[in-house]
Amino acid sequence: MFRSGARRFAAALVSLVALGTTCASANEDRAGDFDFYVLALSWSPTYCSEAGSRADPQQCRASRPFRFIVHGLWPQKERGWPDFCPLPRDIQPSPEVITGMFDIMPSRGLLQHQWRKHGSCSGLSPSAYFDLTRAAYDKIKIPAAFQNLRNGGRIGPDAVEMAFRLSNPGLRDTAIAVTCTNGKLQEVRVCFDKGLNFRSCRGVDRAGCRARVVDVPPPRQ
């Protein structure tokens, strides 16, 4: 009887392990399974200020100081987002693809991380994903006030959003969000459909900065 009970327990344990494996596979994020994109534009001086000695020198000690750069192009679902989708290990961006993005994403580590975390879920090859990232960036006109800013200052998140909306006809308030960190301007996030048309994303919009005003650190001279 003891042996029979042990055999039944072992069989049940095997079934439980198999069930857990099946559930994990079913819940695993899959490449191409998403609803829209979020283009995240990061205010580089804030990153450099916050990161301090840990900041990427390629980005923060460049001869030409960066202002808004691309943080990433993120596949997004109506609720949540996929990340780190499983791919064959040999599907990686080539050195040429990486260096070709340095003008708008000036960090090798950032590019590699964005591919692994977000690009892997796009359903695109590395070159096509970064081509799409550039196309999304080219769709956005950065307001002149930020392109030419030298001394920094303080501004309301709503004013940042309005500046982007005025510079980009068709960009509605429900398709953009401004984020902040430690009282500083962090990012502007713009939502696109898969054809790179502006689209509403109320979940992203609701997660925007709630501060009345934020600091805008100046670019390093």
Tab-separated table of C-alpha atoms in Angstrom, residues 37-181:
chain	number	residue	atom	x	y	z
A	37	TYR	CA	3.680	51.590	-29.828
A	38	VAL	CA	4.943	54.136	-27.322
A	39	LEU	CA	7.846	56.310	-28.428
A	40	ALA	CA	9.706	57.467	-25.315
A	41	LEU	CA	11.787	60.619	-25.731
A	42	SER	CA	14.120	61.112	-22.804
A	43	TRP	CA	15.419	64.507	-21.665
A	44	SER	CA	19.085	63.525	-21.657
A	45	PRO	CA	20.306	66.159	-19.148
A	46	THR	CA	18.007	64.677	-16.493
A	47	TYR	CA	19.450	61.198	-17.019
A	48	CYS	CA	23.003	62.557	-16.874
A	49	SER	CA	22.215	64.536	-13.711
A	50	GLU	CA	20.476	61.650	-11.961
A	51	ALA	CA	23.014	58.980	-12.956
A	52	GLY	CA	26.029	61.046	-11.896
A	53	SER	CA	29.256	59.034	-12.073
A	54	ARG	CA	27.282	56.034	-13.373
A	55	ALA	CA	26.110	57.936	-16.445
A	56	ASP	CA	27.050	56.558	-19.849
A	57	PRO	CA	29.949	58.785	-21.020
A	58	GLN	CA	28.960	58.251	-24.641
A	59	GLN	CA	25.735	60.113	-23.899
A	60	CYS	CA	26.725	62.483	-21.119
A	61	ARG	CA	30.249	63.532	-22.101
A	62	ALA	CA	29.642	64.009	-25.804
A	63	SER	CA	31.231	67.000	-27.534
A	64	ARG	CA	27.735	67.984	-28.686
A	65	PRO	CA	25.382	68.002	-25.697
A	66	PHE	CA	22.221	65.975	-26.215
A	67	ARG	CA	18.734	67.206	-25.373
A	68	PHE	CA	15.791	64.923	-26.237
A	69	ILE	CA	16.980	61.488	-27.311
A	70	VAL	CA	15.085	58.280	-28.034
A	71	HIS	CA	14.802	56.080	-24.980
A	72	GLY	CA	12.929	53.428	-26.922
A	73	LEU	CA	10.009	52.344	-29.073
A	74	TRP	CA	7.878	50.097	-26.895
A	75	PRO	CA	5.228	47.610	-28.041
A	76	GLN	CA	2.265	48.171	-25.743
A	77	LYS	CA	-1.024	46.456	-24.942
A	78	GLU	CA	-4.210	48.153	-23.867
A	79	ARG	CA	-3.348	46.789	-20.443
A	80	GLY	CA	0.307	46.233	-19.705
A	81	TRP	CA	3.046	45.459	-22.193
A	82	PRO	CA	5.131	42.532	-23.388
A	83	ASP	CA	8.848	42.423	-22.729
A	84	PHE	CA	11.841	40.145	-23.142
A	85	CYS	CA	10.057	37.973	-25.695
A	86	PRO	CA	11.898	34.702	-26.423
A	87	LEU	CA	13.988	34.773	-29.598
A	88	PRO	CA	16.842	32.697	-30.982
A	89	ARG	CA	20.070	33.946	-29.434
A	90	ASP	CA	21.641	34.732	-32.793
A	91	ILE	CA	19.001	37.394	-33.599
A	92	GLN	CA	20.892	40.474	-32.459
A	93	PRO	CA	21.388	43.947	-33.967
A	94	SER	CA	24.551	44.152	-36.039
A	95	PRO	CA	27.338	46.620	-35.166
A	96	GLU	CA	26.285	48.661	-38.209
A	97	VAL	CA	22.688	48.899	-36.989
A	98	ILE	CA	23.868	49.913	-33.516
A	99	THR	CA	26.255	52.643	-34.650
A	100	GLY	CA	23.725	53.915	-37.185
A	101	MET	CA	21.418	54.938	-34.309
A	102	PHE	CA	23.954	56.850	-32.236
A	103	ASP	CA	22.716	60.260	-33.399
A	104	ILE	CA	19.344	59.740	-31.697
A	105	MET	CA	20.186	56.959	-29.189
A	106	PRO	CA	23.735	57.767	-28.078
A	107	SER	CA	24.424	54.711	-25.945
A	108	ARG	CA	25.446	51.241	-27.067
A	109	GLY	CA	24.166	49.748	-23.823
A	110	LEU	CA	20.807	51.490	-24.208
A	111	LEU	CA	20.390	50.218	-27.763
A	112	GLN	CA	21.210	46.644	-26.842
A	113	HIS	CA	18.883	46.717	-23.844
A	114	GLN	CA	16.016	48.244	-25.836
A	115	TRP	CA	16.314	45.524	-28.458
A	116	ARG	CA	16.334	42.728	-25.904
A	117	LYS	CA	13.496	44.098	-23.756
A	118	HIS	CA	11.218	45.755	-26.311
A	119	GLY	CA	12.423	45.079	-29.841
A	120	SER	CA	12.234	41.347	-29.228
A	121	CYS	CA	8.454	41.730	-28.843
A	122	SER	CA	7.921	43.766	-32.025
A	123	GLY	CA	7.878	40.805	-34.401
A	124	LEU	CA	10.502	42.622	-36.502
A	125	SER	CA	14.132	41.955	-37.279
A	126	PRO	CA	16.647	44.145	-35.425
A	127	SER	CA	17.294	46.314	-38.490
A	128	ALA	CA	13.554	46.723	-39.201
A	129	TYR	CA	12.835	47.524	-35.554
A	130	PHE	CA	15.432	50.282	-35.393
A	131	ASP	CA	14.363	51.589	-38.803
A	132	LEU	CA	10.848	51.870	-37.374
A	133	THR	CA	12.215	53.560	-34.259
A	134	ARG	CA	13.879	56.207	-36.420
A	135	ALA	CA	10.725	56.617	-38.504
A	136	ALA	CA	8.701	57.217	-35.324
A	137	TYR	CA	11.280	59.746	-34.124
A	138	ASP	CA	11.163	61.514	-37.487
A	139	LYS	CA	7.390	61.853	-37.110
A	140	ILE	CA	7.871	64.080	-34.071
A	141	LYS	CA	8.970	67.702	-34.298
A	142	ILE	CA	10.771	68.722	-31.130
A	143	PRO	CA	9.610	72.201	-30.050
A	144	ALA	CA	12.205	74.879	-30.764
A	145	ALA	CA	12.301	75.918	-27.108
A	146	PHE	CA	13.805	72.525	-26.218
A	147	GLN	CA	16.059	72.272	-29.258
A	148	ASN	CA	17.687	75.600	-28.372
A	149	LEU	CA	17.530	75.450	-24.579
A	150	ARG	CA	20.850	76.261	-22.880
A	151	ASN	CA	20.230	77.399	-19.316
A	152	GLY	CA	17.486	75.120	-18.021
A	153	GLY	CA	14.571	76.344	-15.935
A	154	ARG	CA	11.205	75.290	-14.545
A	155	ILE	CA	8.044	74.438	-16.430
A	156	GLY	CA	4.705	72.712	-15.911
A	157	PRO	CA	4.262	69.233	-17.434
A	158	ASP	CA	1.081	70.505	-19.106
A	159	ALA	CA	3.122	73.250	-20.799
A	160	VAL	CA	5.613	70.672	-22.102
A	161	GLU	CA	2.734	68.638	-23.498
A	162	MET	CA	1.149	71.701	-25.067
A	163	ALA	CA	4.441	72.681	-26.727
A	164	PHE	CA	4.652	69.258	-28.361
A	165	ARG	CA	1.021	69.343	-29.434
A	166	LEU	CA	1.412	72.771	-31.034
A	167	SER	CA	4.507	71.585	-32.898
A	168	ASN	CA	2.801	68.373	-34.080
A	169	PRO	CA	-0.648	68.912	-35.639
A	170	GLY	CA	-2.956	65.963	-34.997
A	171	LEU	CA	-1.285	65.024	-31.714
A	172	ARG	CA	-4.114	65.001	-29.163
A	173	ASP	CA	-3.809	65.269	-25.400
A	174	THR	CA	-4.828	61.609	-24.985
A	175	ALA	CA	-1.900	60.442	-27.152
A	176	ILE	CA	0.935	62.016	-25.163
A	177	ALA	CA	2.226	61.919	-21.602
A	178	VAL	CA	5.017	63.776	-19.805
A	179	THR	CA	6.856	61.955	-17.018
A	180	CYS	CA	9.084	63.267	-14.251
A	181	THR	CA	11.572	61.923	-11.727
